Tab-separated table of C-alpha atoms in Angstrom:
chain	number	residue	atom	x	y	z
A	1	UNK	CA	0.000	0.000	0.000
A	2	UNK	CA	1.254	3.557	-0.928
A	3	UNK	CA	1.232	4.779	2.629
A	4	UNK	CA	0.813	8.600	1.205
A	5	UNK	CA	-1.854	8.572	-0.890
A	6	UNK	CA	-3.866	7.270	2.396
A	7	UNK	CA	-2.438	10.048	4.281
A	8	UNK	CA	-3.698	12.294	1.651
A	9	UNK	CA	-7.007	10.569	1.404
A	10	UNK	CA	-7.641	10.811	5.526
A	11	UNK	CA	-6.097	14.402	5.262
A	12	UNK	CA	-8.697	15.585	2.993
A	13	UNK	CA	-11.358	13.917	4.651
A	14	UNK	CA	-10.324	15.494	8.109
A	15	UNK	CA	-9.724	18.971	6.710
A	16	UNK	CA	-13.117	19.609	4.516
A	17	UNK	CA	-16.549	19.233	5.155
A	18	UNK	CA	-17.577	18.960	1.702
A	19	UNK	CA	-15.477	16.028	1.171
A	20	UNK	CA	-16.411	14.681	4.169
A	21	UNK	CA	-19.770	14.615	2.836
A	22	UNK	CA	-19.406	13.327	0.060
A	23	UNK	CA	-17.254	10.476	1.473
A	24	UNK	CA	-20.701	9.651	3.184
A	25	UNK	CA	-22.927	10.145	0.852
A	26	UNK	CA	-20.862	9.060	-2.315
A	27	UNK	CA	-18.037	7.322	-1.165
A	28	UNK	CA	-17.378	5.815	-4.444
A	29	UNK	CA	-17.229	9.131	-6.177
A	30	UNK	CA	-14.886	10.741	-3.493
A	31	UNK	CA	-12.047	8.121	-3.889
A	32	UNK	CA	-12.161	8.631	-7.630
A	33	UNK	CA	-10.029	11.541	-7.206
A	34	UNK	CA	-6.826	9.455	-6.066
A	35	UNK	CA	-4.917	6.844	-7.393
A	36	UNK	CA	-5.957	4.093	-4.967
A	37	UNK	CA	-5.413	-0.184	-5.351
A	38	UNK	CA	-8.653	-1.956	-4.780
A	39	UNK	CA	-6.834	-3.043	-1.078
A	40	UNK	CA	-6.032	0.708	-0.364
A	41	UNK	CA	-9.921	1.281	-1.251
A	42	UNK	CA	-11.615	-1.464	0.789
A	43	UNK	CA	-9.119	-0.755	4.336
A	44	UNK	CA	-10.883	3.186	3.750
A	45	UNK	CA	-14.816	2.395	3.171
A	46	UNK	CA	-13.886	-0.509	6.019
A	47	UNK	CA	-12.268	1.563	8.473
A	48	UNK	CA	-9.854	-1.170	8.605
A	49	UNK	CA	-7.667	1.299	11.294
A	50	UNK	CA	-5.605	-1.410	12.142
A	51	UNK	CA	-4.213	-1.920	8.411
A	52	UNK	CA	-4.141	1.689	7.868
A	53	UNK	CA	-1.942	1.953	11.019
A	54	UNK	CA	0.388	-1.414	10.000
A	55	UNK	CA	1.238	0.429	6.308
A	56	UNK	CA	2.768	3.750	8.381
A	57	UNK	CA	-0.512	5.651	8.534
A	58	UNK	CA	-0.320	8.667	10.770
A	59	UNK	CA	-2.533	7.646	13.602
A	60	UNK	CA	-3.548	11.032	14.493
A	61	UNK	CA	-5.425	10.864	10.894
A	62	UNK	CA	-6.756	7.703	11.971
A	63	UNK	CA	-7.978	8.433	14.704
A	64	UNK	CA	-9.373	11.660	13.188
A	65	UNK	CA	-10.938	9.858	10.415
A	66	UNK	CA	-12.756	7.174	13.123
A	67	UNK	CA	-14.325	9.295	15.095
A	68	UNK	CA	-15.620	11.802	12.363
A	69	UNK	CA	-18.053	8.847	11.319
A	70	UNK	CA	-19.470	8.796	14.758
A	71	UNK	CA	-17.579	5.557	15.507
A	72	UNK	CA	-16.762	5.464	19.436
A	73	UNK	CA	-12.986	5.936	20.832
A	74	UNK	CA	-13.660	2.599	22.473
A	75	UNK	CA	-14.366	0.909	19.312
A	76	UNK	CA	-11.530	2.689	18.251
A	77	UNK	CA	-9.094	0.890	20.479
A	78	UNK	CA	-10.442	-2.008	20.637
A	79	UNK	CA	-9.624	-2.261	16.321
A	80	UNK	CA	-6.319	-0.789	16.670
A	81	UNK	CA	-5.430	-3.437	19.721
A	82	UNK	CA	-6.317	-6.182	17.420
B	1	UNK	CA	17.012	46.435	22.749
B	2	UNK	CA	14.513	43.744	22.761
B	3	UNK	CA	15.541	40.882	26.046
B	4	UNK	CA	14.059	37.878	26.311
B	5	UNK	CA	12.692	37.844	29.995
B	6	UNK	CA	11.402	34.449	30.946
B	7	UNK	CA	10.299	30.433	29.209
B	8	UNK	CA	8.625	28.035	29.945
B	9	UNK	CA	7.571	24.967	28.703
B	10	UNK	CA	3.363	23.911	29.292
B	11	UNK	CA	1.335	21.243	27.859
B	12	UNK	CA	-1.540	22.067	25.489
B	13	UNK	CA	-4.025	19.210	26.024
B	14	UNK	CA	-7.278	19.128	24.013
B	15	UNK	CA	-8.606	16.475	25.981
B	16	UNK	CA	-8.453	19.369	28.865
B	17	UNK	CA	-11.247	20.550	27.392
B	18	UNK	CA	-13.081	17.597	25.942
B	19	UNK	CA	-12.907	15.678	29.162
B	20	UNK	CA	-12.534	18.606	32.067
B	21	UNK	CA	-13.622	16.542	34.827
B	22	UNK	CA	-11.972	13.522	34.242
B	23	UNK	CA	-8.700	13.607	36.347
B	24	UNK	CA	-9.019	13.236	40.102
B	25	UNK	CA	-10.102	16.688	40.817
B	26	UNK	CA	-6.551	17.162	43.004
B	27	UNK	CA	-4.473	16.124	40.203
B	28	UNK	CA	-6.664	18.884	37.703
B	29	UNK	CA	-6.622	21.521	40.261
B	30	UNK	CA	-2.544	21.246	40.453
B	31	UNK	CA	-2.200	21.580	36.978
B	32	UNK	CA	-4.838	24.393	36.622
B	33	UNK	CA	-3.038	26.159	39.393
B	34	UNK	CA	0.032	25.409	37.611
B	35	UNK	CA	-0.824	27.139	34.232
B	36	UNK	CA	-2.039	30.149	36.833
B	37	UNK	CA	1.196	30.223	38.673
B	38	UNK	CA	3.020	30.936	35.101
B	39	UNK	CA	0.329	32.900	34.044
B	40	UNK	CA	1.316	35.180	37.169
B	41	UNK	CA	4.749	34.736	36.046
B	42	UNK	CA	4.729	35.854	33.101
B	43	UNK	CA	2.441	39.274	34.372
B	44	UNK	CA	5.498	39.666	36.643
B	45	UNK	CA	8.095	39.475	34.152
B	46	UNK	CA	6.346	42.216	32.654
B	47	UNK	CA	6.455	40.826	29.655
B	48	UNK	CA	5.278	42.811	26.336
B	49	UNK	CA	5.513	40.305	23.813
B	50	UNK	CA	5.472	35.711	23.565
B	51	UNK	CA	6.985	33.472	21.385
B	52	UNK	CA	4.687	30.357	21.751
B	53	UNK	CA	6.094	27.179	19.957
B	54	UNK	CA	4.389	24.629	18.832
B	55	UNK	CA	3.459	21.886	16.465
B	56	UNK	CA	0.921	21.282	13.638
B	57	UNK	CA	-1.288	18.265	14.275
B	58	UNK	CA	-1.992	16.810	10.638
B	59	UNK	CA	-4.518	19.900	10.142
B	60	UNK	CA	-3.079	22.771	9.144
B	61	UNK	CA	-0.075	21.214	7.125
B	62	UNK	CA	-1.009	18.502	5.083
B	63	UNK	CA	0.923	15.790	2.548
B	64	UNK	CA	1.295	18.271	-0.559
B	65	UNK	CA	3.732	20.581	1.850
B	66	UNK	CA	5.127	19.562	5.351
B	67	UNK	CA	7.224	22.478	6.693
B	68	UNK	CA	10.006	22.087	8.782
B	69	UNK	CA	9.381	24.975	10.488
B	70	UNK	CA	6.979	28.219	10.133
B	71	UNK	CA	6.959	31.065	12.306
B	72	UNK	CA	4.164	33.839	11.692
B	73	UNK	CA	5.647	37.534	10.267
B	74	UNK	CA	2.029	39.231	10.621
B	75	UNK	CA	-1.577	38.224	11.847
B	76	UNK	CA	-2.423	35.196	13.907
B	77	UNK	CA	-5.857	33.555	13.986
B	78	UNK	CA	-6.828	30.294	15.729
B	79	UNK	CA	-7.731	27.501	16.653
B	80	UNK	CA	-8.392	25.780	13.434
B	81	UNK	CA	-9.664	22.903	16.130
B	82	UNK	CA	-11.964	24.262	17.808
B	83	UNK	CA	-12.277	22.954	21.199
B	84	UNK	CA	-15.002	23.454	23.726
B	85	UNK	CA	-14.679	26.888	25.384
B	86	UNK	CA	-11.504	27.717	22.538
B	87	UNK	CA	-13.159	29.080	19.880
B	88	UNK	CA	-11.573	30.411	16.489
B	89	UNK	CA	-10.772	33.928	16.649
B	90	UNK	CA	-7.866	36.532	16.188
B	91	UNK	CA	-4.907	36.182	18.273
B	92	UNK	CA	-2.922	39.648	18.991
B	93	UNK	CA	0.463	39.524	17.080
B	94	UNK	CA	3.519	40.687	16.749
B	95	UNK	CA	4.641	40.748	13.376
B	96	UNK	CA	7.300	42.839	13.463
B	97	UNK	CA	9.095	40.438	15.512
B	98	UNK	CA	8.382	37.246	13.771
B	99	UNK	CA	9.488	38.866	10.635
B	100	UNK	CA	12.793	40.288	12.573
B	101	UNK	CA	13.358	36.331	13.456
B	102	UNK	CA	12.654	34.830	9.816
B	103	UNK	CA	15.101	37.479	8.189
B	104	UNK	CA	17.518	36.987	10.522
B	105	UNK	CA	17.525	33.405	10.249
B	106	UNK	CA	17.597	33.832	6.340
B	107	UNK	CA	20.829	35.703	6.927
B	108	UNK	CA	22.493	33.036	9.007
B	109	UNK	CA	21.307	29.674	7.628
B	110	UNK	CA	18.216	29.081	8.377
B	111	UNK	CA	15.039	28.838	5.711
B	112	UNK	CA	12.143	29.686	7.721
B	113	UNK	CA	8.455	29.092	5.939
B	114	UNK	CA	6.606	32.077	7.009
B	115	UNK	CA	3.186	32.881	7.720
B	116	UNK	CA	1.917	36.440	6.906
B	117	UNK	CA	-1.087	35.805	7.814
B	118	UNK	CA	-0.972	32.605	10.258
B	119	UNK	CA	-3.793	30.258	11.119
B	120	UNK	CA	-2.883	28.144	14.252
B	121	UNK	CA	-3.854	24.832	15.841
B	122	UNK	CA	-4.405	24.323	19.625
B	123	UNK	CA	-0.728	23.823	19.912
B	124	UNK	CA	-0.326	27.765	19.941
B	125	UNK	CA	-4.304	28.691	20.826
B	126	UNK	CA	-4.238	26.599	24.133
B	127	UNK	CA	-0.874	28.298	25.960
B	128	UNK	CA	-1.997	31.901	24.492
B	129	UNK	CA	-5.547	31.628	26.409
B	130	UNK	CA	-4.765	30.175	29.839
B	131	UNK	CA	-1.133	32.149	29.875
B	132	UNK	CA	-1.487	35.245	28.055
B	133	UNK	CA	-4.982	36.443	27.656
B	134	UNK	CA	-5.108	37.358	31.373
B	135	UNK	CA	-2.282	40.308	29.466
B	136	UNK	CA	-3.880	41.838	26.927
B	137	UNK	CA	-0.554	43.905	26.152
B	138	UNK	CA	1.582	40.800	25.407
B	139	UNK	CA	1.080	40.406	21.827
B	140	UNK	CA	2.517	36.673	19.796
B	141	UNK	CA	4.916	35.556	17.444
B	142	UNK	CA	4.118	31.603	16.596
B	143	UNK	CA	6.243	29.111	15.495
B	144	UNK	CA	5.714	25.524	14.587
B	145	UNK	CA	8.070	22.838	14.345
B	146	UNK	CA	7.661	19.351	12.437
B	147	UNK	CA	6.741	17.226	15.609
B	148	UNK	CA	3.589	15.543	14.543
B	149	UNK	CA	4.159	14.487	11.130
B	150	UNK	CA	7.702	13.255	9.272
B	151	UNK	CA	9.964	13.666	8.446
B	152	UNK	CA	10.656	15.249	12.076
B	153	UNK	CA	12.847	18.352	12.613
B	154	UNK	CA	15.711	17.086	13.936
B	155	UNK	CA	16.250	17.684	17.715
B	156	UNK	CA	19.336	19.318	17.093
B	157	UNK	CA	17.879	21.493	14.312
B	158	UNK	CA	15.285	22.600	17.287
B	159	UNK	CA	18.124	23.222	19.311
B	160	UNK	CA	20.285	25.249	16.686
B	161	UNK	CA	16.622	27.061	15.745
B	162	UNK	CA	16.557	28.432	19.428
B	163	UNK	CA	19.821	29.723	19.459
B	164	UNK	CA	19.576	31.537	16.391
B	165	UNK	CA	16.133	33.292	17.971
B	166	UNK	CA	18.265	34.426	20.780
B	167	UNK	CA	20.459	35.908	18.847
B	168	UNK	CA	17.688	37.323	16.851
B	169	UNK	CA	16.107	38.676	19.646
B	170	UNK	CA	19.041	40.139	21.181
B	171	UNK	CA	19.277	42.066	18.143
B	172	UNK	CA	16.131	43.342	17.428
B	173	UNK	CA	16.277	46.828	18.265
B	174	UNK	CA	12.766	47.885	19.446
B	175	UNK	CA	11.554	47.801	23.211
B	176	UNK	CA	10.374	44.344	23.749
B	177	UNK	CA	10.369	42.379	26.671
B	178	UNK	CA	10.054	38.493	25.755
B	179	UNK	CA	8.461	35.176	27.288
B	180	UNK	CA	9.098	31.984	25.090
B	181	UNK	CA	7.005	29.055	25.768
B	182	UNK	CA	7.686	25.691	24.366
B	183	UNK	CA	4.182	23.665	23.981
B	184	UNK	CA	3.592	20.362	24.056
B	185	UNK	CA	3.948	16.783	25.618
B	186	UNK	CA	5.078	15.120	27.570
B	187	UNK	CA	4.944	11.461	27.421
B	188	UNK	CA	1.840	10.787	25.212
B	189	UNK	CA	0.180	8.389	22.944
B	190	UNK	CA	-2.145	9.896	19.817
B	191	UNK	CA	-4.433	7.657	17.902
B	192	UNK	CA	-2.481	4.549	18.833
B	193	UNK	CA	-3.109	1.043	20.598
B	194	UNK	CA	-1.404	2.213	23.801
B	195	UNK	CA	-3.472	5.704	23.577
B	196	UNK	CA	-4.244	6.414	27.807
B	197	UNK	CA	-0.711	5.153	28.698
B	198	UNK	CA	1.952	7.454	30.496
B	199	UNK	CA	5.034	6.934	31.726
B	200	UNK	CA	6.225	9.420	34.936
B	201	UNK	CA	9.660	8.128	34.964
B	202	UNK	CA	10.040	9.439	30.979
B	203	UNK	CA	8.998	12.425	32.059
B	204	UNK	CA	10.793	12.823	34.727
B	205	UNK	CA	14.298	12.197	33.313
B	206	UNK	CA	12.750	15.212	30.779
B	207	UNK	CA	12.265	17.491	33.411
B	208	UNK	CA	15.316	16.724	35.316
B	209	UNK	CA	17.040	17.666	31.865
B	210	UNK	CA	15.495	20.949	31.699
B	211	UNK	CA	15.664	21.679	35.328
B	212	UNK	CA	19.652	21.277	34.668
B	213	UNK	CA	20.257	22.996	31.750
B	214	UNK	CA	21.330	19.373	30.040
B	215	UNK	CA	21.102	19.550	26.212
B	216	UNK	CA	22.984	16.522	25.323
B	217	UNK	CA	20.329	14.258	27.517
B	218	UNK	CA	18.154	15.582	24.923
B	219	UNK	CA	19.558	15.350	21.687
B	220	UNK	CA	20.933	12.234	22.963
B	221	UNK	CA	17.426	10.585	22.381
B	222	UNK	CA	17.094	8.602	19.304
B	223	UNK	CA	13.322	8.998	17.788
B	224	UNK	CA	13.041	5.876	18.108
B	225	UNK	CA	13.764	5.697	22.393
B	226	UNK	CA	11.166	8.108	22.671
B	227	UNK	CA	8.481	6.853	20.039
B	228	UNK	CA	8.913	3.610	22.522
B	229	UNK	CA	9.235	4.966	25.467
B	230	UNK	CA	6.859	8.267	25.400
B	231	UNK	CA	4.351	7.898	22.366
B	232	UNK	CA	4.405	9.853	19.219
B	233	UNK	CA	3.112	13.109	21.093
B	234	UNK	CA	6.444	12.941	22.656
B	235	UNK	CA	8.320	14.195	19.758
B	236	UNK	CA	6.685	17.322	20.998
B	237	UNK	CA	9.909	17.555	23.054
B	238	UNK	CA	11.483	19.496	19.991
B	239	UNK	CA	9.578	22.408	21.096
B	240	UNK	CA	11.429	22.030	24.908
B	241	UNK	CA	14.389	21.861	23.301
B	242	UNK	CA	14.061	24.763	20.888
B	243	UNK	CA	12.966	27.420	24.107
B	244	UNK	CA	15.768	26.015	25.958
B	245	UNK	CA	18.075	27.456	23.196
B	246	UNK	CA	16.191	30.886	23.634
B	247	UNK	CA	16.735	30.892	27.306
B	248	UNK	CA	20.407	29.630	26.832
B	249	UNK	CA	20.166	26.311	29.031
B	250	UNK	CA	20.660	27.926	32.102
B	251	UNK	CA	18.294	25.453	33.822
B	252	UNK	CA	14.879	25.706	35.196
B	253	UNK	CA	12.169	24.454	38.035
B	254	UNK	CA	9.379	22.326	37.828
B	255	UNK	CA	6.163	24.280	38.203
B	256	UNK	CA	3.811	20.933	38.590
B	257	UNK	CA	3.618	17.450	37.055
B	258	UNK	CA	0.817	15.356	37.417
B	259	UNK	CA	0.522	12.048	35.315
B	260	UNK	CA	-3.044	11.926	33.818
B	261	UNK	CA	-4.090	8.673	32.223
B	262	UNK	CA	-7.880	10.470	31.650
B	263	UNK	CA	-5.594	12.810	29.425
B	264	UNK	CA	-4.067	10.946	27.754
B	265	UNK	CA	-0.825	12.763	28.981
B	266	UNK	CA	2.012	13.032	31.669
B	267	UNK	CA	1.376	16.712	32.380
B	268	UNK	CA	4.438	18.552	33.068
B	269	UNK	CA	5.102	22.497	33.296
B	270	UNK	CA	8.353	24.268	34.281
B	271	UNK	CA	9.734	27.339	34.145
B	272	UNK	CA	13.411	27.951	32.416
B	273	UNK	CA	15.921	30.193	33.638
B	274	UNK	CA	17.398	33.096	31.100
B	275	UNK	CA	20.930	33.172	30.522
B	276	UNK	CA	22.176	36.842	30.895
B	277	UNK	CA	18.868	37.685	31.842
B	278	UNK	CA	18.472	41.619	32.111
């Protein structure tokens, strides 16, 4: 995984509301913008944290990026501790 | 002649704010009568003008252009995180003296980013309201250092940074009277597995190191020692060691620590002696 383009991706999505919601609302549409793999795409509609977090993620943007979709900070921990 | 008067170094905890009544209320009472005691300070120092530095948090700086290091030459504005009871507004500066720093760092070797017209995270906005705005006369210069996001300032690049803003300062030739404040840690996870662990005897051996003046304890630590032993917030350190080479390393006293699991954060403040202070 191309541990920048995620940073990018979870940057955006932390930084603007409009791409925020369209990440919600069109999530499809949203990732068109970036080069992504199909893996890279499927750990960000999954939330998959933990993966994010294994390929050099910044974890402040995870973290970010969790809890802006209402997720809890205890479901948060309990991902990345898996 | 411009002198720089007094540091310190002070936490900026947004969890202070999402989560105010989480500590024991002893343990938040000593650090809120901490953050007074400096404030105090500072009013005694007399101080006309700050030098708050800090670090961006993946919000203002983001993966098309990671600065090594911006300090604001004109307006300030901020927080760009919003916190409960820290809301967004404009932050009295001093350009003037920000720009004084940036030029005379061009001169000497060091390539400041600037910002003319600065927008801040709670790194700067959370020391400026519980220090300063109690002195509405003390007006802010803001620098931020690469601590959140690599590639990392270096810790001796911090180091080097404060010494050239002492010489800056020293050579700025209007009437200023200045407090530097370094912002940030100490031992803290962010948005990682062990996120609500601390560890007092890190922080300790960091305070010890201000308290006596010792650089090379410092920039003895690999990234890596303190990534392990402290959490990523740790790297925050940088900003210790950059005010400590504004106030020369001439030491310094603990003003409170308090280890705060509900904050995510081993809470330390101190104040640092000024070398040839006038």
């Amino acid at each position: 995984m191309n541990r920048d383009i995620l940073e990018k991706v979870l940057y955006d999505l932390s930084t603007n509301r409009a791409n925020l919601k369209l990440f919600s609302t069109e999530p499809d549409r949203f990732l068109k913008r970036y080069r992504l793999s199909e893996d890279e795409r499927q750990a960000i509609l999954g939330y998959e944290v933990r993966t994010l977090a294994n390929e050099g993620v910044n974890t402040m943007l995870t973290w970010g990026y969790w809890l802006q979709s209402g997720r809890s900070n205890d479901d948060y921990l309990a991902a990345m501790r898996q | 002649m411009a002198h720089v008067v007094g540091g310190f170094v002070v936490p900026h905890n947004p969890v202070m704010y999402f989560n105010p009544d989480g500590p024991d209320p002893q343990q938040k009472e000593t650090v809120q009568a901490a953050y007074r005691t400096i404030s105090d300070r500072i009013g005694e120092l007399d101080a006309t003008s700050a030098l708050i530095i800090g670090c961006d948090h993946y919000i203002l700086f983001g993966p098309t252009c990671l600065p090594r290091y911006v300090i604001s030459t004109g307006d300030l504005e901020g927080p760009i995180d919003q916190l409960p009871g820290l809301k967004r507004g404009p932050i009295k500066a001093n350009g003037p003296l920000g720009t004084h720093i940036s030029e005379h760092g061009f001169a000497n070797g060091f390539d400041y980013a600037v910002g003319r017209a600065m927008t801040v995270d709670h790194s700067i906005a959370v020391p400026h309201q519980l220090l300063l705005e109690p002195h509405p006369q003390i007006s802010t210069v803001a620098l931020m250092l690469a601590c959140g996001v690599d590639p990392y300032l270096p810790l001796a690049r911090a180091w080097e940074l404060g010494q050239q803003i002492r010489r800056a300062i020293d050579a700025f030739d209007q009437d200023e009277r200045v407090v530097v404040i370094g912002s940030g840690g100490i031992s803290h996870w962010v948005g990682d597995e062990n996120m609500g662990r601390v560890n007092p005897d890190f922080d300790a051996m960091i305070l010890d190191a201000l308290n006596n003046g010792d650089v090379d304890r410092l920039l003895g630590l690999s990234d890596e020692e303190i990534t392990e032993q402290a959490g990523n917030g740790a790297m925050e350190i940088r900003t210790f060691l950059c005010a400590m080479g504004v106030c020369g390393a001439a030491g310094g006293s603990t003003v409170a620590y308090e280890a705060i699991p509900e904050w995510v954060t081993g809470m330390g403040l101190a104040e640092l002696e000024v070398s040839g202070r006038a």
